[in-house]
Coordinates of C-alpha atoms in Angstrom, one line a residue:
M598 CA 151.0 -71.1 29.9
P599 CA 154.8 -70.5 29.4
E600 CA 154.0 -68.1 26.5
R601 CA 152.1 -65.8 28.9
D602 CA 154.6 -66.2 31.7
S603 CA 157.3 -64.8 29.4
F604 CA 155.3 -61.5 29.0
P605 CA 154.8 -59.7 32.3
I606 CA 152.2 -56.9 32.2
F607 CA 153.3 -53.3 32.1
I608 CA 150.9 -50.5 33.0
Y609 CA 151.1 -46.8 32.3
N610 CA 150.6 -45.3 35.8
S611 CA 149.1 -41.8 35.5
L612 CA 150.6 -40.9 38.9
S613 CA 154.2 -41.6 37.8
R614 CA 153.5 -40.7 34.2
K615 CA 155.4 -43.8 33.0
K616 CA 154.9 -47.5 32.3
E617 CA 155.6 -49.7 35.2
K618 CA 155.8 -53.4 35.6
F619 CA 152.6 -54.7 37.2
E620 CA 153.3 -56.2 40.6
P621 CA 150.2 -56.8 42.7
L622 CA 150.3 -56.0 46.3
N623 CA 149.2 -59.5 47.2
P624 CA 149.6 -61.8 44.2
P625 CA 147.8 -63.6 42.7
F626 CA 145.0 -61.4 44.0
V627 CA 144.3 -58.1 42.2
G628 CA 142.0 -55.3 43.4
L629 CA 140.5 -53.2 40.6
Y630 CA 138.3 -50.2 41.3
V631 CA 136.7 -48.2 38.5
C632 CA 134.5 -45.1 38.8
G633 CA 131.1 -46.0 37.5
P634 CA 128.2 -43.9 36.1
T635 CA 126.1 -41.2 37.7
V636 CA 122.7 -42.7 36.8
Y637 CA 120.6 -39.8 35.6
G638 CA 120.5 -40.5 31.8
D639 CA 120.9 -43.2 29.2
P640 CA 124.4 -44.6 28.6
H641 CA 126.4 -42.9 25.9
L642 CA 129.7 -43.4 24.0
G643 CA 131.8 -42.1 27.0
H644 CA 130.3 -44.8 29.2
A645 CA 131.1 -47.4 26.5
R646 CA 134.8 -46.3 26.2
A647 CA 135.4 -46.7 29.9
A648 CA 133.5 -49.9 30.3
V649 CA 135.2 -51.6 27.3
T650 CA 138.7 -50.4 28.5
F651 CA 138.5 -51.9 31.9
D652 CA 136.5 -54.9 30.7
V653 CA 139.5 -55.9 28.5
M654 CA 141.9 -55.2 31.4
Y655 CA 139.8 -57.4 33.7
R656 CA 139.6 -60.2 31.1
Y657 CA 143.3 -60.2 30.3
M658 CA 144.4 -60.3 33.9
K659 CA 142.1 -63.2 34.6
S660 CA 143.5 -65.0 31.5
K661 CA 147.0 -64.6 33.0
G662 CA 145.8 -66.4 36.2
Y663 CA 145.2 -63.4 38.5
K664 CA 142.3 -63.6 40.9
V665 CA 140.7 -60.2 40.2
R666 CA 138.1 -58.5 42.3
Y667 CA 136.5 -55.9 40.0
V668 CA 134.5 -53.2 41.8
R669 CA 132.6 -50.5 39.9
N670 CA 130.3 -48.1 41.8
I671 CA 126.9 -46.6 40.9
T672 CA 126.7 -42.9 41.9
D673 CA 123.1 -42.3 42.9
V674 CA 123.5 -39.2 45.1
G675 CA 125.8 -36.3 45.7
H676 CA 127.1 -35.6 42.2
L677 CA 126.4 -31.9 41.8
E678 CA 126.2 -30.1 38.4
H679 CA 129.4 -28.1 39.1
E680 CA 131.6 -30.5 40.9
E681 CA 134.7 -28.2 41.0
T682 CA 132.9 -25.6 43.1
D683 CA 130.3 -27.8 44.9
Q684 CA 127.5 -25.7 43.3
G685 CA 124.3 -26.5 41.4
E686 CA 121.7 -29.1 41.9
D687 CA 122.3 -32.8 42.5
K688 CA 122.2 -34.3 39.0
I689 CA 119.8 -37.0 40.0
L690 CA 117.5 -34.7 41.9
K691 CA 117.4 -32.3 38.9
K692 CA 116.4 -35.1 36.5
A693 CA 113.7 -36.3 39.0
R694 CA 112.3 -32.8 39.2
I695 CA 112.2 -32.4 35.4
E696 CA 110.5 -35.8 34.9
Q697 CA 108.4 -35.5 38.1
L698 CA 109.6 -38.8 39.5
E699 CA 111.1 -39.9 42.8
P700 CA 114.9 -39.8 42.7
M701 CA 115.2 -43.5 43.3
E702 CA 112.9 -44.1 40.3
I703 CA 115.4 -42.2 38.2
V704 CA 118.3 -44.2 39.7
H705 CA 116.5 -47.5 39.1
R706 CA 115.5 -46.6 35.5
Y707 CA 119.0 -45.5 34.4
T708 CA 120.9 -48.2 36.3
L709 CA 118.9 -50.7 34.3
S710 CA 119.5 -48.7 31.1
Y711 CA 123.3 -48.7 31.8
H712 CA 123.4 -52.4 32.4
R713 CA 121.5 -53.1 29.2
G714 CA 124.0 -51.0 27.3
M715 CA 127.0 -52.6 28.8
D716 CA 125.6 -56.1 28.4
A717 CA 125.0 -55.4 24.7
L718 CA 128.7 -54.4 24.4
N719 CA 129.5 -57.8 26.0
C720 CA 131.2 -56.2 29.1
L721 CA 131.4 -58.5 32.0
R722 CA 129.6 -57.4 35.1
P723 CA 131.9 -56.3 38.0
D724 CA 132.3 -58.6 41.0
I725 CA 130.8 -55.9 43.2
E726 CA 128.7 -52.9 42.2
P727 CA 128.1 -50.8 45.3
T728 CA 125.9 -47.7 45.4
A729 CA 126.7 -44.5 47.2
S730 CA 123.3 -44.4 49.0
G731 CA 124.0 -47.9 50.3
H732 CA 127.1 -46.8 52.2
I733 CA 126.1 -43.7 54.1
I734 CA 127.2 -45.1 57.5
E735 CA 130.7 -45.8 56.1
Q736 CA 131.0 -42.4 54.6
I737 CA 130.0 -40.7 57.8
S738 CA 132.7 -42.7 59.6
L739 CA 135.3 -41.6 57.0
V740 CA 134.4 -38.0 57.5
K741 CA 134.8 -38.3 61.2
K742 CA 138.3 -39.8 60.8
I743 CA 139.4 -36.9 58.5
L744 CA 137.9 -34.4 60.9
E745 CA 139.8 -36.1 63.8
N746 CA 143.0 -35.9 61.9
G747 CA 142.6 -32.1 61.4
Y748 CA 142.1 -32.1 57.6
A749 CA 138.5 -30.9 57.5
Y750 CA 136.3 -28.3 59.2
E751 CA 132.5 -27.8 59.8
V752 CA 130.5 -24.7 58.8
D753 CA 126.8 -24.8 59.6
G754 CA 126.4 -28.5 59.0
N755 CA 128.7 -28.6 55.9
I756 CA 132.0 -30.5 56.2
Y757 CA 134.8 -29.2 53.9
F758 CA 138.2 -30.7 53.2
D759 CA 140.9 -28.3 54.3
L760 CA 143.3 -28.2 51.3
E761 CA 145.7 -25.6 52.7
K762 CA 146.1 -27.7 55.9
Y763 CA 146.6 -30.8 53.7
R764 CA 149.2 -29.1 51.5
E765 CA 151.4 -28.4 54.6
K766 CA 152.4 -32.1 54.6
H767 CA 151.3 -33.5 51.3
P768 CA 151.5 -32.4 47.6
Y769 CA 148.3 -31.8 45.8
G770 CA 148.0 -32.1 42.1
E771 CA 150.5 -34.9 41.5
L772 CA 148.0 -37.0 39.6
S773 CA 146.5 -34.4 37.3
G774 CA 149.4 -32.0 37.1
K775 CA 147.2 -29.1 38.2
V776 CA 148.7 -26.3 40.2
L777 CA 146.3 -25.0 42.8
E778 CA 147.6 -21.4 42.6
D779 CA 147.0 -21.3 38.9
L780 CA 143.5 -22.7 39.4
Q781 CA 142.7 -20.0 42.0
A782 CA 144.0 -17.2 39.8
G783 CA 141.8 -18.3 36.9
S784 CA 138.8 -19.6 38.8
R785 CA 135.3 -18.7 37.9
D786 CA 132.9 -16.8 40.2
T787 CA 132.8 -18.4 43.6
A788 CA 129.8 -16.5 44.9
G789 CA 128.0 -18.3 47.7
Q790 CA 131.2 -20.0 48.8
D791 CA 132.2 -17.5 51.5
E792 CA 131.9 -20.2 54.1
K793 CA 134.9 -22.0 52.7
K794 CA 138.4 -21.2 53.8
S795 CA 139.5 -21.7 50.1
P796 CA 137.3 -21.8 47.0
H797 CA 138.9 -25.2 46.1
D798 CA 138.1 -26.8 49.5
F799 CA 135.7 -29.5 48.5
A800 CA 132.6 -30.9 50.4
L801 CA 132.9 -34.1 52.3
W802 CA 129.3 -33.7 53.6
K803 CA 126.7 -31.2 52.5
K804 CA 123.8 -29.9 54.6
A805 CA 120.5 -30.6 53.0
D806 CA 118.2 -27.6 52.5
S807 CA 114.4 -28.0 52.8
S808 CA 113.9 -28.9 49.2
H809 CA 116.6 -31.7 49.1
I810 CA 114.7 -35.0 49.1
M811 CA 117.7 -37.4 49.5
R812 CA 119.0 -36.8 53.0
W813 CA 120.4 -38.8 55.9
E814 CA 121.0 -38.1 59.6
S815 CA 124.6 -37.4 60.6
P816 CA 126.4 -35.9 63.6
W817 CA 126.3 -32.6 61.7
G818 CA 122.6 -32.6 61.0
E819 CA 120.6 -33.9 58.0
G820 CA 122.6 -34.0 54.8
Y821 CA 124.2 -36.1 52.0
P822 CA 127.7 -37.1 51.1
G823 CA 130.1 -35.4 48.7
W824 CA 130.8 -37.1 45.4
H825 CA 134.5 -37.6 46.0
L826 CA 134.0 -39.1 49.4
E827 CA 131.8 -41.9 48.0
C828 CA 134.4 -43.5 45.8
T829 CA 137.1 -43.4 48.5
T830 CA 134.7 -45.1 50.9
M831 CA 133.5 -47.8 48.6
S832 CA 136.9 -48.6 47.1
L833 CA 138.6 -49.0 50.5
K834 CA 135.7 -51.0 52.0
Y835 CA 135.8 -53.7 49.3
L836 CA 139.5 -53.7 48.3
G837 CA 141.3 -52.7 51.5
K838 CA 143.1 -49.6 52.7
Q839 CA 145.4 -49.9 49.7
F840 CA 144.7 -51.7 46.5
D841 CA 146.2 -52.3 43.1
I842 CA 144.5 -50.4 40.3
H843 CA 142.1 -47.4 40.3
G844 CA 140.6 -46.6 36.9
G845 CA 138.3 -44.1 35.2
G846 CA 138.0 -41.6 32.5
L847 CA 140.7 -38.9 31.9
D848 CA 138.1 -36.3 32.9
L849 CA 138.0 -37.7 36.4
Q850 CA 141.7 -37.0 37.1
F851 CA 140.7 -33.6 38.5
P852 CA 139.1 -32.9 40.8
H853 CA 137.6 -36.3 41.5
H854 CA 140.6 -38.6 41.7
E855 CA 142.9 -35.9 43.1
A856 CA 140.4 -35.5 45.9
E857 CA 140.3 -39.3 46.5
I858 CA 144.0 -39.4 47.0
A859 CA 143.8 -36.4 49.4
Q860 CA 141.0 -38.0 51.4
C861 CA 142.8 -41.4 51.8
K862 CA 146.1 -39.8 52.8
S863 CA 144.3 -37.6 55.3
A864 CA 142.6 -40.6 56.9
Y865 CA 145.2 -43.3 56.6
G866 CA 148.5 -41.6 55.6
H867 CA 149.0 -43.3 52.2
E868 CA 147.8 -43.5 48.6
P869 CA 144.7 -45.5 48.0
A870 CA 145.9 -47.2 44.8
K871 CA 149.3 -48.3 43.5
Y872 CA 148.5 -47.8 39.9
W873 CA 146.1 -45.1 38.4
V874 CA 144.8 -45.8 34.9
H875 CA 142.8 -43.4 32.8
N876 CA 141.1 -43.9 29.4
N877 CA 141.1 -41.0 27.0
M878 CA 138.1 -39.2 25.7
I879 CA 135.8 -39.5 22.7
T880 CA 135.2 -36.9 20.0
I881 CA 132.5 -37.1 17.4
D882 CA 133.4 -35.8 13.9
G883 CA 136.5 -34.2 15.5
A884 CA 134.5 -32.2 18.1
K885 CA 134.1 -32.8 21.8
M886 CA 131.0 -34.9 22.6
S887 CA 128.4 -32.5 23.9
K888 CA 124.6 -32.4 24.1
S889 CA 124.5 -28.6 23.4
A890 CA 126.6 -29.1 20.3
G891 CA 124.2 -31.6 18.9
N892 CA 126.8 -34.4 18.6
F893 CA 125.8 -36.3 21.7
I894 CA 124.9 -40.0 20.9
T895 CA 123.4 -42.5 23.3
L896 CA 124.1 -46.2 22.8
D897 CA 120.5 -46.8 21.9
Q898 CA 120.7 -44.1 19.2
L899 CA 123.8 -45.7 17.9
F900 CA 122.4 -49.2 17.9
E901 CA 119.2 -48.1 16.2
G902 CA 120.7 -45.5 13.8
E903 CA 118.3 -42.8 15.2
H904 CA 120.7 -39.9 14.9
E905 CA 121.4 -37.4 12.1
K906 CA 125.1 -38.3 12.0
L907 CA 124.3 -42.0 11.3
E908 CA 123.2 -43.5 8.1
K909 CA 122.1 -46.7 9.8
G910 CA 122.2 -48.6 13.1
F911 CA 125.4 -50.4 14.2
S912 CA 125.7 -53.6 16.1
P913 CA 127.2 -53.2 19.7
M914 CA 130.0 -55.5 18.5
I915 CA 131.0 -52.9 15.8
V916 CA 131.1 -50.2 18.5
R917 CA 133.2 -52.4 20.7
F918 CA 135.5 -53.2 17.7
L919 CA 135.9 -49.5 17.0
I920 CA 136.9 -48.8 20.6
L921 CA 139.4 -51.7 20.5
Q922 CA 141.0 -50.3 17.4
S923 CA 142.6 -47.5 19.5
H924 CA 144.8 -47.7 22.5
Y925 CA 142.8 -46.8 25.6
R926 CA 145.1 -43.7 26.2
S927 CA 144.4 -42.4 22.7
K928 CA 141.4 -40.3 21.7
I929 CA 138.7 -41.9 19.6
D930 CA 136.9 -40.0 16.9
F931 CA 133.5 -41.5 16.3
S932 CA 131.9 -40.9 12.9
N933 CA 129.7 -42.8 10.5
D934 CA 132.7 -43.5 8.3
A935 CA 134.7 -44.8 11.2
L936 CA 131.9 -47.1 12.1
L937 CA 131.6 -48.4 8.6
A938 CA 135.3 -49.1 8.4
A939 CA 135.1 -50.9 11.8
E940 CA 132.2 -53.0 10.5
K941 CA 134.4 -54.1 7.5
G942 CA 137.3 -54.9 9.8
Y943 CA 135.1 -56.8 12.3
N944 CA 133.5 -58.9 9.5
R945 CA 136.9 -59.7 8.1
L946 CA 138.2 -60.9 11.4
L947 CA 135.2 -62.9 12.4
N948 CA 135.0 -64.5 9.0
A949 CA 138.6 -65.6 9.4
V950 CA 137.8 -67.2 12.8
K951 CA 135.0 -69.2 11.1
L952 CA 137.3 -70.3 8.3
L953 CA 140.0 -71.3 10.9
G954 CA 137.5 -73.7 12.4
Q955 CA 137.0 -75.4 9.1
L956 CA 140.7 -75.7 8.1
E957 CA 143.0 -78.7 8.6
V958 CA 146.8 -79.1 8.1
S959 CA 148.7 -82.2 7.2
G960 CA 151.3 -81.8 10.0
Q961 CA 153.8 -83.5 7.7
N962 CA 156.2 -80.6 7.4
S963 CA 159.3 -81.1 9.5
T964 CA 161.1 -77.9 8.4
E965 CA 160.2 -74.5 9.7
S966 CA 158.9 -72.5 6.7
E967 CA 158.8 -68.7 6.3
A968 CA 155.0 -68.8 6.8
E969 CA 155.4 -70.8 10.0
K970 CA 157.8 -68.3 11.4
E971 CA 155.4 -65.4 10.5
I972 CA 152.5 -67.2 12.2
Q973 CA 154.6 -67.8 15.3
G974 CA 155.7 -64.2 15.3
A975 CA 152.1 -62.9 15.1
L976 CA 151.0 -65.3 17.9
K977 CA 153.8 -63.9 20.1
Q978 CA 152.8 -60.4 19.2
C979 CA 149.3 -60.9 20.5
H980 CA 150.6 -61.7 24.0
Q981 CA 153.3 -59.0 23.8
S982 CA 150.9 -56.2 22.7
M983 CA 148.3 -57.0 25.4
S984 CA 151.0 -57.2 28.1
D985 CA 152.3 -53.8 26.9
D986 CA 149.7 -51.6 28.6
F987 CA 146.8 -53.5 27.1
N988 CA 147.5 -52.3 23.6
T989 CA 144.4 -53.6 21.8
A990 CA 145.2 -51.8 18.6
Q991 CA 148.5 -53.7 18.2
T992 CA 146.8 -56.9 19.3
L993 CA 144.2 -56.5 16.5
A994 CA 147.1 -55.8 14.0
A995 CA 148.7 -59.1 15.0
L996 CA 145.3 -60.9 14.6
F997 CA 144.9 -59.4 11.1
D998 CA 148.3 -60.7 10.2
L999 CA 147.0 -64.1 11.2
T1000 CA 143.8 -63.5 9.3
A1001 CA 145.9 -63.1 6.1
K1002 CA 147.5 -66.5 6.7
I1003 CA 144.1 -68.1 7.4
N1004 CA 142.6 -66.7 4.2
A1005 CA 145.7 -67.8 2.3
L1006 CA 145.4 -71.4 3.7
H1007 CA 141.7 -71.3 2.8
N1008 CA 142.2 -70.0 -0.7
G1009 CA 145.1 -72.4 -1.5
Q1010 CA 147.6 -69.6 -1.7
L1011 CA 149.5 -71.1 1.2
D1012 CA 150.3 -74.8 1.2
P1013 CA 149.0 -76.4 4.4
A1014 CA 152.2 -78.5 4.4
E1015 CA 154.1 -75.3 5.2
V1016 CA 152.5 -75.1 8.6
S1017 CA 153.1 -77.7 11.3
E1018 CA 150.2 -79.2 13.2
E1019 CA 151.6 -77.8 16.5
T1020 CA 151.7 -74.3 15.1
F1021 CA 148.3 -74.6 13.5
L1022 CA 146.7 -75.8 16.7
K1023 CA 148.4 -73.0 18.7
M1024 CA 147.0 -70.5 16.1
K1025 CA 143.5 -71.9 16.6
E1026 CA 143.7 -71.7 20.4
T1027 CA 145.3 -68.2 20.4
V1028 CA 143.0 -66.6 17.9
N1029 CA 139.9 -67.9 19.5
E1030 CA 141.1 -66.9 23.0
F1031 CA 142.1 -63.4 22.0
V1032 CA 139.0 -62.6 19.8
F1033 CA 136.4 -64.0 22.1
E1034 CA 137.8 -64.3 25.7
I1035 CA 140.2 -61.4 25.9
L1036 CA 138.9 -58.8 23.4
G1037 CA 135.4 -59.8 24.2
L1038 CA 134.1 -59.9 20.7
K1039 CA 131.3 -62.2 19.7
E1040 CA 129.4 -63.1 16.5
I1041 CA 126.6 -60.7 15.6
S1042 CA 123.4 -62.6 15.8
G1043 CA 119.8 -61.7 15.4
E1044 CA 117.5 -60.3 12.7
Q1045 CA 120.1 -58.1 10.9
N1046 CA 122.5 -60.9 10.4
S1047 CA 119.8 -63.5 9.4
K1048 CA 118.2 -61.0 6.9
T1049 CA 121.6 -60.5 5.3
E1050 CA 122.0 -64.2 4.8
E1051 CA 118.5 -64.5 3.5
L1052 CA 119.1 -61.8 0.9
V1053 CA 122.4 -63.3 -0.3
N1054 CA 120.9 -66.7 -0.5
L1055 CA 118.0 -65.3 -2.5
L1056 CA 120.5 -63.7 -5.0
I1057 CA 122.4 -67.1 -5.2
E1058 CA 119.1 -68.8 -6.2
I1059 CA 118.4 -66.1 -8.8
R1060 CA 122.0 -66.5 -10.1
S1061 CA 121.6 -70.3 -10.2
E1062 CA 118.4 -70.0 -12.3
A1063 CA 120.2 -67.6 -14.6
R1064 CA 123.1 -70.0 -15.1
K1065 CA 120.6 -72.9 -15.8
N1066 CA 119.0 -70.6 -18.5
K1067 CA 122.5 -69.8 -19.8
D1068 CA 121.9 -66.1 -18.9
F1069 CA 125.6 -65.6 -18.0
T1070 CA 125.3 -61.8 -18.2
T1071 CA 122.9 -61.8 -15.2
S1072 CA 124.9 -64.5 -13.4
D1073 CA 128.2 -62.6 -13.8
K1074 CA 126.6 -59.3 -12.7
I1075 CA 125.2 -60.8 -9.5
R1076 CA 128.6 -62.3 -8.7
D1077 CA 130.6 -59.2 -9.6
D1078 CA 128.2 -56.8 -7.8
L1079 CA 128.3 -58.9 -4.6
Q1080 CA 132.1 -59.0 -4.8
K1081 CA 132.2 -55.2 -4.9
I1082 CA 130.5 -55.0 -1.5
G1083 CA 132.8 -57.7 0.0
I1084 CA 130.6 -60.8 -0.5
L1085 CA 132.5 -63.6 -2.4
L1086 CA 130.6 -66.4 -4.1
K1087 CA 132.3 -69.8 -4.3
D1088 CA 131.1 -72.4 -6.8
D1089 CA 131.9 -76.1 -6.4
N1090 CA 130.3 -79.5 -7.0
S1091 CA 128.0 -79.2 -4.0
G1092 CA 126.6 -75.8 -5.1
T1093 CA 127.4 -72.1 -4.3
T1094 CA 128.4 -70.7 -0.9
F1095 CA 129.4 -67.2 0.1
E1096 CA 131.8 -65.6 2.5
I1097 CA 132.4 -62.0 3.6
D1098 CA 135.9 -60.8 2.8
N1099 CA 136.3 -57.1 3.7

């Protein structure tokens, strides 16, 4: 559409620390790689933030006509407890030991759990979802290449990346802003790492000890890949030696993404991705999300309300709406109150979409009214905001400006003759596309929604009986009390209907 063509996409590139015009390496094709979950537990709010962020990016680029290949990996081996020092147990092996299951049972269980959570949030599945354990041959090949180029060394079956050798020709820390000397000066105890040339050399391949179940044959003995190596291998395999966008959470900038850049440069002499995109973190009641602090909430707990910080369960669409209310580079503070506010906003927006489908305009107005100008401005703002680094918060603000116009048309406060048929049809198309196709919202269905309707209809019946009996005190009380909680009753010749107006 010409409207979209007039708004090129600008992306904030974490590498350059500025917004840049998005220009794909091979238009109209776009390669998008996002670091996926390490599957050793149920999905939580952090997973939701990243998934929704890149789902919206994927949706919007497709709406602009780009042919996007979206790759998001599953980490099922090699992610150690302390990734900065290559120490601790493999997270999946530890979970398997605790639950007395095979590691791949853990992987399968929590991969399914992750998919259920993301499906509930209406996140589109990626085009390719590779696993680390399914790409061992490719990872060994990449280690060989880095060794051949002189940027790695072997110690007793372990292969480490040589950061000092790398820094002779390449800067390290450009993405995260970390200074290696400062990290070394303030580093924690590095006992057990004497075999490394530097405490910040990271493992490309780890030798498996006798208790390590997940192990593969390699030229250096039985072992398993390093976490950083996995994403480099899979992204380059499916998107080419250089691709457009690499995404992930802000917590992955260092050391994970910094290591990915170093590995790719060491093997092929260039950056893996043109644009690096990072979503910010989540706090809960102002504190960092943490299991030990007692403010860690899984998606299932959130949906069911089974957590002390929640007064009830919230639909996945309310969670998605809350995430969309903030720009992806801003922090989000989750709280019961924030979710309640998001629920009101969601209901208001979706109710306006329903009303829009019922409205008609005369199309007789030949002059451009003030209302028409405001509608056209809000429509333009939807495209402009999404093209400006995928600003969902400003996009929602524009949609709420349109919501006000829709409600005014419905309530008779705005004369339909003031809006041309062309503008009205464009509003219908744009609102529906942005709400459902781009922002990925959908109507809440199921038991909770149906029971709300049943209860309101029951009250309408009771009120109707009261009116027949001339009990206007009860009738007015039902109407007024429902209005206080955002449910508006409308009486006409055909009976009484209700709408939610938060």
